[in-house]
Coordinates of C-alpha atoms and ligand atoms in Angstrom, one line a residue:
X886 CA 0.0 0.0 0.0
X887 CA 1.3 3.4 -1.0
X888 CA 0.9 6.5 1.3
X889 CA 0.3 9.9 -0.2
X890 CA 0.1 13.2 1.7
X891 CA -2.0 16.3 0.7
X892 CA -3.7 19.3 2.3
X893 CA -6.9 18.6 0.6
X894 CA -8.2 15.4 -1.2
X895 CA -11.2 15.8 -3.5
X896 CA -13.1 12.8 -4.9
X897 CA -14.7 13.9 -8.2
X898 CA -13.7 16.0 -11.2
X899 CA -17.1 17.4 -12.2
X900 CA -17.9 21.1 -11.7
X901 CA -18.2 20.7 -7.9
X902 CA -14.7 19.1 -7.5
X903 CA -13.0 21.4 -10.0
X904 CA -14.4 24.6 -8.7
X905 CA -13.5 23.6 -5.1
X906 CA -9.9 23.0 -6.2
X907 CA -9.8 26.4 -8.1
X908 CA -10.8 28.3 -4.9
X909 CA -8.5 26.5 -2.4
X910 CA -5.3 28.4 -1.5
X911 CA -2.5 28.2 -4.0
X912 CA 0.0 27.2 -1.3
X913 CA -2.0 24.0 -0.5
X914 CA -1.2 20.6 -2.0
X915 CA -4.4 19.4 -3.6
X916 CA -5.4 16.0 -5.1
X917 CA -8.4 15.4 -7.3
X918 CA -9.6 11.8 -8.2
X919 CA -11.7 10.8 -11.1
X920 CA -13.3 7.3 -11.1
X921 CA -13.3 7.1 -14.9
X922 CA -11.9 9.4 -17.6
X923 CA -12.0 13.1 -16.9
X924 CA -14.9 13.6 -19.3
X925 CA -17.0 10.9 -17.8
X926 CA -19.0 13.1 -15.4
X927 CA -22.5 14.4 -15.5
X928 CA -21.2 18.0 -15.6
X929 CA -20.1 17.3 -19.1
X930 CA -23.7 16.3 -20.1
X931 CA -25.6 19.3 -18.8
X932 CA -27.5 20.7 -21.8
X933 CA -30.0 23.4 -20.8
X934 CA -27.9 25.9 -18.9
X935 CA -27.2 27.6 -15.7
X936 CA -29.4 30.0 -13.8
X937 CA -28.5 33.5 -12.7
X938 CA -30.1 36.3 -10.8
X939 CA -30.6 38.7 -13.8
X940 CA -31.2 41.7 -11.6
X941 CA -32.4 42.5 -8.1
X942 CA -36.0 42.8 -9.3
X943 CA -35.9 39.0 -10.2
X944 CA -34.9 37.9 -6.7
X945 CA -38.4 37.2 -5.3
X946 CA -39.6 35.5 -8.4
X947 CA -36.5 33.3 -8.7
X948 CA -36.7 32.4 -5.0
X949 CA -40.4 31.6 -5.4
X950 CA -39.8 29.4 -8.5
X951 CA -37.1 27.4 -6.7
X952 CA -39.3 26.9 -3.7
X953 CA -42.5 26.1 -5.7
X954 CA -40.6 23.4 -7.7
X955 CA -39.2 22.0 -4.5
X956 CA -42.7 21.8 -2.9
X957 CA -41.5 24.4 -0.3
X958 CA -39.3 21.8 1.4
X959 CA -36.2 23.7 0.4
X960 CA -33.8 25.1 3.0
X961 CA -34.5 28.8 2.6
X962 CA -31.0 29.8 3.7
X963 CA -29.4 27.6 1.0
X964 CA -31.7 29.0 -1.7
X965 CA -30.8 32.5 -0.7
X966 CA -27.0 31.7 -0.7
X967 CA -27.3 30.2 -4.2
X968 CA -29.3 33.0 -5.7
X969 CA -27.2 35.8 -4.2
X970 CA -24.0 33.9 -5.2
X971 CA -25.0 33.4 -8.8
X972 CA -23.9 36.6 -10.5
X973 CA -20.4 36.4 -9.2
X974 CA -20.1 32.8 -10.4
X975 CA -21.4 33.7 -13.9
X976 CA -19.1 36.7 -14.2
X977 CA -16.2 34.5 -13.1
X978 CA -17.0 31.9 -15.7
X979 CA -17.1 34.5 -18.4
X980 CA -13.7 35.8 -17.2
X981 CA -12.3 32.3 -17.4
X982 CA -13.4 32.1 -21.0
X983 CA -16.8 30.3 -20.9
X984 CA -18.8 31.2 -24.0
X985 CA -22.5 31.9 -23.1
X986 CA -25.0 33.0 -25.8
X987 CA -25.2 36.7 -26.1
X988 CA -27.4 39.4 -27.7
X989 CA -26.1 41.5 -30.6
X990 CA -25.2 44.3 -28.0
X991 CA -23.0 41.8 -26.1
X992 CA -25.4 41.3 -23.1
X993 CA -26.2 37.8 -22.0
X994 CA -29.1 36.1 -23.8
X995 CA -31.3 34.2 -21.4
X996 CA -33.5 31.2 -22.1
X997 CA -36.4 29.7 -20.0
X998 CA -37.2 26.2 -18.8
X999 CA -40.1 24.6 -17.1
X1000 CA -41.4 26.2 -13.9
X1001 CA -39.3 29.4 -14.4
X1002 CA -41.6 32.4 -14.5
X1003 CA -39.1 34.3 -16.7
X1004 CA -36.0 33.7 -18.8
X1005 CA -32.9 33.7 -16.5
X1006 CA -30.8 30.8 -17.8
X1007 CA -27.4 31.3 -19.4
X1008 CA -26.5 28.7 -22.0
X1009 CA -24.0 27.6 -24.7
X1010 CA -26.0 26.0 -27.5
X1011 CA -27.3 22.7 -26.0
X1012 CA -24.0 21.8 -24.4
X1013 CA -23.6 24.2 -21.6
X1014 CA -22.1 21.7 -19.2
X1015 CA -19.4 20.7 -21.6
X1016 CA -18.5 24.3 -22.2
X1017 CA -18.2 25.1 -18.5
X1018 CA -16.5 21.9 -17.4
X1019 CA -14.0 22.0 -20.2
X1020 CA -12.9 25.5 -19.3
X1021 CA -12.7 24.6 -15.5
X1022 CA -10.7 21.5 -16.3
X1023 CA -8.3 23.4 -18.4
X1024 CA -7.8 26.0 -15.7
X1025 CA -7.3 23.5 -12.9
X1026 CA -4.9 21.4 -15.0
X1027 CA -2.7 24.5 -15.3
X1028 CA -2.4 24.9 -11.5
X1029 CA 1.0 23.7 -10.2
X1030 CA -0.4 22.8 -6.7
X1031 CA -3.1 20.4 -8.0
X1032 CA -2.6 16.7 -9.0
X1033 CA -5.3 14.9 -10.9
X1034 CA -5.5 11.1 -10.9
X1035 CA -7.8 9.6 -13.5
X1036 CA -9.3 6.1 -13.3
X1037 CA -8.8 6.1 -9.5
X1038 CA -11.7 5.2 -7.3
X1039 CA -12.2 6.3 -3.7
X1040 CA -13.2 3.1 -1.8
X1041 CA -13.3 4.4 1.8
X1042 CA -12.2 7.2 4.1
X1043 CA -9.6 7.2 6.8
X1044 CA -11.1 7.9 10.2
X1045 CA -9.3 8.7 13.5
X1046 CA -11.1 9.6 16.7
X1047 CA -14.3 10.4 14.8
X1048 CA -12.5 12.8 12.4
X1049 CA -11.8 12.3 8.7
X1050 CA -8.1 12.1 8.0
X1051 CA -8.1 11.2 4.3
X1052 CA -9.3 8.5 1.9
X1053 CA -8.5 5.1 0.5
X1054 CA -8.5 4.7 -3.2
X1055 CA -7.7 2.1 -5.9
X1056 CA -6.0 2.8 -9.2
X1057 CA -7.0 1.1 -12.5
X1058 CA -4.2 -1.4 -12.1
X1059 CA -5.3 -2.4 -8.6
X1060 CA -2.8 -0.4 -6.6
X1061 CA -4.3 0.7 -3.2
X1062 CA -3.5 4.2 -2.0
X1063 CA -3.8 5.6 1.5
X1064 CA -4.3 9.3 0.9
X1065 CA -3.7 11.4 4.1
X1066 CA -5.2 14.8 4.0
X1067 CA -6.2 17.6 6.4
X1068 CA -9.5 18.0 4.6
X1069 CA -11.4 15.6 2.5
X1070 CA -14.1 16.6 0.0
X1071 CA -16.7 14.3 -1.6
X1072 CA -17.8 15.6 -5.0
X1073 CA -18.8 12.2 -6.4
X1074 CA -22.0 13.2 -8.2
X1075 CA -25.3 11.4 -8.5
X1076 CA -26.7 7.9 -8.3
X1077 CA -28.0 7.2 -11.8
X1078 CA -25.7 4.2 -12.3
X1079 CA -27.9 2.3 -9.8
X1080 CA -30.9 2.6 -12.2
X1081 CA -31.8 0.7 -15.3
X1082 CA -33.0 3.9 -17.1
X1083 CA -31.1 7.0 -16.3
X1084 CA -29.6 10.1 -18.1
X1085 CA -26.5 9.8 -15.8
X1086 CA -23.2 8.1 -16.5
X1087 CA -23.4 4.5 -15.3
X1088 CA -20.2 4.9 -13.2
X1089 CA -22.0 7.3 -10.9
X1090 CA -23.3 5.0 -8.2
X1091 CA -23.6 7.1 -5.1
X1092 CA -20.2 6.0 -3.7
X1093 CA -19.9 9.1 -1.5
X1094 CA -23.2 8.4 0.2
X1095 CA -22.4 4.7 0.7
X1096 CA -19.0 5.5 2.3
X1097 CA -20.5 8.3 4.4
X1098 CA -23.3 6.0 5.7
X1099 CA -20.7 3.3 6.6
X1100 CA -19.0 5.8 8.9
X1101 CA -22.2 7.1 10.5
X1102 CA -22.2 10.4 8.7
X1103 CA -25.7 11.8 8.4
X1104 CA -27.6 11.5 5.1
X1105 CA -30.7 13.3 4.2
X1106 CA -33.7 12.7 1.9
X1107 CA -32.3 9.5 0.3
X1108 CA -35.7 9.0 -1.5
X1109 CA -35.7 12.4 -3.2
X1110 CA -34.9 11.3 -6.7
X1111 CA -35.8 13.3 -9.8
X1112 CA -37.3 11.7 -12.8
X1113 CA -36.8 13.8 -15.9
X1114 CA -39.9 14.0 -18.2
X1115 CA -38.1 13.7 -21.5
X1116 CA -35.3 11.3 -22.3
X1117 CA -35.1 10.0 -25.9
X1118 CA -37.0 6.7 -26.0
X1119 CA -34.8 3.9 -27.3
X1120 CA -34.5 0.2 -26.8
X1121 CA -30.7 0.4 -26.8
X1122 CA -29.2 -0.4 -23.3
X1123 CA -27.1 2.2 -21.4
X1124 CA -27.5 5.8 -20.7
X1125 CA -30.7 7.5 -21.9
X1126 CA -30.1 10.7 -24.0
X1127 CA -31.7 13.7 -22.5
X1128 CA -34.0 16.1 -24.4
X1129 CA -33.4 19.3 -22.5
X1130 CA -36.2 21.0 -20.7
X1131 CA -35.3 24.2 -22.5
X1132 CA -36.9 22.5 -25.6
X1133 CA -40.3 22.8 -23.8
X1134 CA -39.2 26.3 -22.5
X1135 CA -38.9 27.3 -26.1
X1136 CA -42.3 25.9 -27.1
X1137 CA -42.0 22.1 -27.7
X1138 CA -45.2 20.3 -26.8
X1139 CA -46.0 16.8 -25.5
X1140 CA -48.3 14.6 -27.6
X1141 CA -49.9 11.2 -27.0
X1142 CA -50.2 8.5 -29.7
X1143 CA -53.4 10.2 -31.0
X1144 CA -51.4 13.4 -31.6
X1145 CA -53.2 15.2 -28.7
X1146 CA -51.6 17.4 -26.0
X1147 CA -52.3 16.0 -22.5
X1148 CA -50.6 18.3 -20.0
X1149 CA -49.0 21.7 -19.4
X1150 CA -45.4 21.2 -20.5
X1151 CA -44.1 24.0 -18.3
X1152 CA -45.1 22.6 -14.9
X1153 CA -42.2 21.4 -12.6
X1154 CA -40.5 18.2 -13.7
X1155 CA -42.2 15.8 -11.2
X1156 CA -45.6 17.1 -12.3
X1157 CA -44.8 16.7 -16.0
X1158 CA -43.2 13.2 -15.5
X1159 CA -46.3 12.0 -13.6
X1160 CA -48.6 13.3 -16.4
X1161 CA -46.5 11.3 -19.0
X1162 CA -46.5 8.1 -16.9
X1163 CA -50.3 8.4 -16.5
X1164 CA -50.8 8.9 -20.2
X1165 CA -48.6 6.0 -21.0
X1166 CA -50.6 3.8 -18.6
X1167 CA -53.9 5.0 -20.1
X1168 CA -52.7 4.3 -23.7
X1169 CA -50.9 1.0 -22.7
X1170 CA -47.7 2.2 -24.4
X1171 CA -44.0 2.6 -23.3
X1172 CA -43.4 6.1 -24.5
X1173 CA -45.1 9.4 -25.7
X1174 CA -43.9 12.1 -28.1
X1175 CA -42.3 15.6 -28.0
X1176 CA -43.0 17.8 -31.0
X1177 CA -40.9 20.9 -31.9
X1178 CA -43.7 22.1 -34.3
X1179 CA -44.1 25.4 -32.4
X1180 CA -40.4 26.1 -32.0
X1181 CA -39.0 28.4 -34.7
X1182 CA -36.7 26.8 -37.1
X1183 CA -33.8 29.2 -36.3
X1184 CA -34.2 28.4 -32.6
X1185 CA -33.9 24.7 -33.3
X1186 CA -30.8 25.1 -35.5
X1187 CA -29.0 27.6 -33.2
X1188 CA -30.1 26.4 -29.8
X1189 CA -30.5 22.7 -30.2
X1190 CA -27.9 21.5 -32.8
X1191 CA -26.7 18.6 -30.8
X1192 CA -30.1 17.3 -29.9
X1193 CA -31.1 17.6 -33.6
X1194 CA -28.0 15.7 -34.6
X1195 CA -28.6 12.9 -32.1
X1196 CA -32.2 12.5 -33.2
X1197 CA -31.2 12.5 -36.9
X1198 CA -28.7 9.7 -36.1
X1199 CA -31.6 7.8 -34.6
X1200 CA -34.0 8.3 -37.5
X1201 CA -35.9 11.4 -36.5
X1202 CA -35.7 15.0 -37.7
X1203 CA -37.0 17.3 -35.0
X1204 CA -37.6 20.0 -37.7
X1205 CA -40.2 17.7 -39.3
X1206 CA -41.6 15.2 -36.8
X1207 CA -42.3 14.4 -33.2
X1208 CA -39.7 12.3 -31.3
X1209 CA -40.4 9.4 -28.9
X1210 CA -39.7 10.3 -25.3
X1211 CA -39.9 8.5 -21.9
X1212 CA -39.3 9.8 -18.3
X1213 CA -35.9 8.6 -16.8
X1214 CA -34.0 8.9 -13.5
X1215 CA -32.1 12.2 -13.8
X1216 CA -31.1 13.8 -10.5
X1217 CA -30.7 13.2 -6.8
X1218 CA -31.9 15.9 -4.5
X1219 CA -31.0 14.0 -1.3
X1220 CA -27.5 13.0 -0.3
X1221 CA -24.9 13.6 2.4
X1222 CA -26.3 16.1 4.9
X1223 CA -24.2 19.3 4.9
X1224 CA -24.5 22.8 6.5
X1225 CA -24.2 26.0 4.5
X1226 CA -20.4 25.6 4.4
X1227 CA -20.8 22.1 3.0
X1228 CA -19.5 20.5 6.2
X1229 CA -20.8 17.0 6.9
X1230 CA -21.4 15.7 10.5
X1231 CA -17.9 14.4 10.6
X1232 CA -15.1 16.9 11.2
X1233 CA -12.8 17.6 8.2
X1234 CA -15.2 15.8 5.8
X1235 CA -17.1 18.0 3.3
X1236 CA -19.5 17.2 0.5
X1237 CA -20.4 19.4 -2.6
X1238 CA -22.4 19.0 -5.8
X1239 CA -25.0 16.4 -6.4
X1240 CA -23.8 14.0 -3.7
X1241 CA -24.5 16.6 -1.0
X1242 CA -27.8 17.7 0.4
X1243 CA -27.8 21.3 1.5
X1244 CA -31.6 21.4 1.0
X1245 CA -31.5 23.9 -1.9
X1246 CA -33.7 21.9 -4.2
X1247 CA -36.3 20.7 -1.6
X1248 CA -38.2 17.7 -3.0
X1249 CA -37.7 18.5 -6.6
X1250 CA -35.0 20.5 -8.4
X1251 CA -35.8 23.5 -10.5
X1252 CA -34.2 23.2 -14.0
X1253 CA -30.7 24.6 -14.4
X1254 CA -30.2 25.1 -10.6
X1255 CA -27.8 22.2 -10.3
X1256 CA -24.7 23.5 -12.0
X1257 CA -25.2 26.8 -10.2
X1258 CA -25.7 25.2 -6.8
X1259 CA -22.6 23.0 -7.3
X1260 CA -20.4 26.0 -8.2
X1261 CA -21.7 28.4 -5.5
X1262 CA -21.3 25.8 -2.7
X1263 CA -17.9 24.6 -4.1
X1264 CA -16.6 28.1 -3.8
X1265 CA -18.0 28.4 -0.3
X1266 CA -16.5 25.2 0.9
X1267 CA -13.1 26.2 -0.4
X1268 CA -13.3 29.6 1.2
X1269 CA -14.4 28.0 4.5
X1270 CA -11.5 25.5 4.4
X1271 CA -9.0 28.2 3.4
X1272 CA -10.1 30.7 6.0
X1273 CA -8.3 33.9 4.9
X1274 CA -5.8 32.0 2.7
X1275 CA -5.3 33.4 -0.8
X1276 CA -7.2 31.3 -3.4
X1277 CA -5.8 29.6 -6.5
X1278 CA -8.0 31.8 -8.6
X1279 CA -9.5 35.2 -7.5
X1280 CA -13.1 35.3 -8.5
Ligands
FAD1094 C1 -28.0 14.6 -19.2 C2 -27.9 15.6 -18.1 C3 -28.3 17.0 -18.4 C4 -28.2 17.9 -17.3 N1 -28.5 19.2 -17.6 C5 -28.3 20.2 -16.6 C6 -28.5 21.6 -16.9 O1 -28.8 21.9 -18.1 N2 -28.4 22.4 -15.9 C7 -28.0 22.1 -14.7 O2 -27.9 22.9 -13.8 N3 -27.8 20.8 -14.4 C8 -28.0 19.8 -15.3 N4 -27.8 18.5 -15.0 C9 -27.3 18.1 -13.7 C10 -25.9 18.5 -13.5 O3 -25.1 18.2 -14.7 C11 -25.2 17.7 -12.4 O4 -26.1 17.7 -11.2 C12 -23.9 18.3 -11.9 O5 -23.1 18.5 -13.1 C13 -23.3 17.5 -10.9 O6 -21.9 17.9 -10.7 P1 -21.0 17.1 -9.7 O7 -19.7 17.8 -9.9 O8 -21.6 17.0 -8.4 O9 -21.0 15.6 -10.3 P2 -20.4 15.1 -11.7 O10 -20.2 16.1 -12.7 O11 -21.3 13.9 -12.1 O12 -19.0 14.5 -11.3 C14 -18.8 13.4 -10.4 C15 -17.4 13.0 -10.3 O13 -17.2 12.1 -9.3 C16 -16.3 11.1 -9.7 N5 -16.5 10.0 -8.8 C17 -17.7 9.3 -8.5 N6 -17.5 8.3 -7.7 C18 -16.1 8.4 -7.4 C19 -15.3 7.6 -6.6 N7 -15.7 6.5 -5.8 N8 -14.0 7.9 -6.5 C20 -13.4 8.9 -7.3 N9 -14.2 9.7 -8.1 C21 -15.5 9.4 -8.1 C22 -16.6 10.9 -11.1 O14 -15.6 10.3 -11.8 C23 -16.8 12.3 -11.6 O15 -15.6 12.9 -11.9 C24 -27.8 17.5 -16.0 C25 -27.5 16.2 -15.8 C26 -27.6 15.3 -16.8 C27 -27.2 13.8 -16.5

C-alpha cells in the first residue's frame, strides 16, 4: 500500500470538485480523483444551462420558482445563498473564457425552462455543461499545486477519533493508495448508475453516500430522486439521451399516440413526469412524443444543434416530426447532509455538488439550478477551508 500526503483530497472531477480546487489556496497541495476518464462526469452532459439572478428585481420571483418546484421543502438559507452567489459565479466563468449565448449588443441572452416564470438561464447551444466543465478542467490542469489522478476510485475514508483524515483509493491497475489529507471533500456526483434507465453516466453509483453511511455520517432525503420527463426513447441499453427542458421552454409540446396534448409542459419536472406516466398507462404504451412544431426553425438550429444531430442519427428529424420520449432517472436531491459551508457531520469531511444535500432543491429541483448550486457551494467550501488564505484563482 502506498501512502500519499495532501492538504486537501477531493473525490470527483465534475464542476463541484474542479471549482473547489480552483478556490482553495495556491499554497495548499491538492489531489483530485476521477473514477473514470475526466470527461465521464454528468457535468459534461448538462444541456439546458445555468441559472443566474438577472437583476435585483428578479430575486423574489427566482426564489419563489425554486421553492415552488421544491414543494416548499427547500432550506431557505441555501436558496438565498445560491441566488445571491449566482452573479459572481457567472461573471467569473465569463472571465475564465466560458462562452455563453449573447445578444447583438453583447449582453447575456437568457433562455427559459419549465417552472421558471421568466428567462434567467445562461446557455451555450445545448452543451452548456461541456463548455463550463472543459474551461474549468483546463484552468485546474494548469495549476501547479493540483494533482489529478484519472481512473482512480475512492473506496473508503480514513477515520481517526471520529475525524476524517483522508481516503483510501484504488487505481485502475489495482494499486491501493492511502491518501492522508487535512480536509477531504466528496464531489462524487449522482446515483444514476444504480438505475436501469437514467440520463446519468453508469459509473455514478452514489459512492460518496455509501461510504458516508458506513461511517455514521448523516444522510438526508435519500428518497428524493428526480425523474426527468423527456429522455429520448430507445430500446438500446445504457445511458438515456436527455432532451433538454429548454426545448419545452422554447415551445416544444408533448403529444400522445393520437397526436393530442395531454398536459401543461411548463409545470415542474415531477408534475410533467407524472402526467406522462399516467398517459402511458392510459394508452398502454411505453413512450409518448415531443413535438418541436411550435419552436421556430432558427431556434432549433441555433439552440439545439446537438439534440437535432442525435435524433437524426436515430432516424428522427425534429424539424419535421415528433420524437419518442420517456421519463428517466435524472437527478438526486438528497445525499450527504451538509451545512451552509458544506461541512458534513464528521469533522474535516465535506460534500459538494450532487452527492451533497444542502436542501437547496427541496423535494424537486428547478431546471438549471444544479450547476449553479454546485459552483456556489464549491466556492464556499473552499473559502471555508481556506479561512483567509489566498485562493488559487481570485473570483
Ligand atoms: C443529461 C444531463 C443533463 C443535465 N442538464 C443540466 C442543466 O442543463 N443544468 C443544470 O444545472 N444541471 C444539469 N444536469 C445536472 C448536473 O449536470 C449535475 O447535477 C452536476 O453536473 C453535478 O456535478 P458534480 O460535480 O456534483 O458531479 P459530476 O459532474 O457527475 O462529477 C462526479 C465526479 O465524481 C467522480 N466519482 C464518482 N465516484 C467516485 C469515486 N468513488 N472515486 C473517485 N471519483 C468518483 C466521477 O468520476 C466524476 O468525476 C444535467 C444532468 C444530466 C445527466
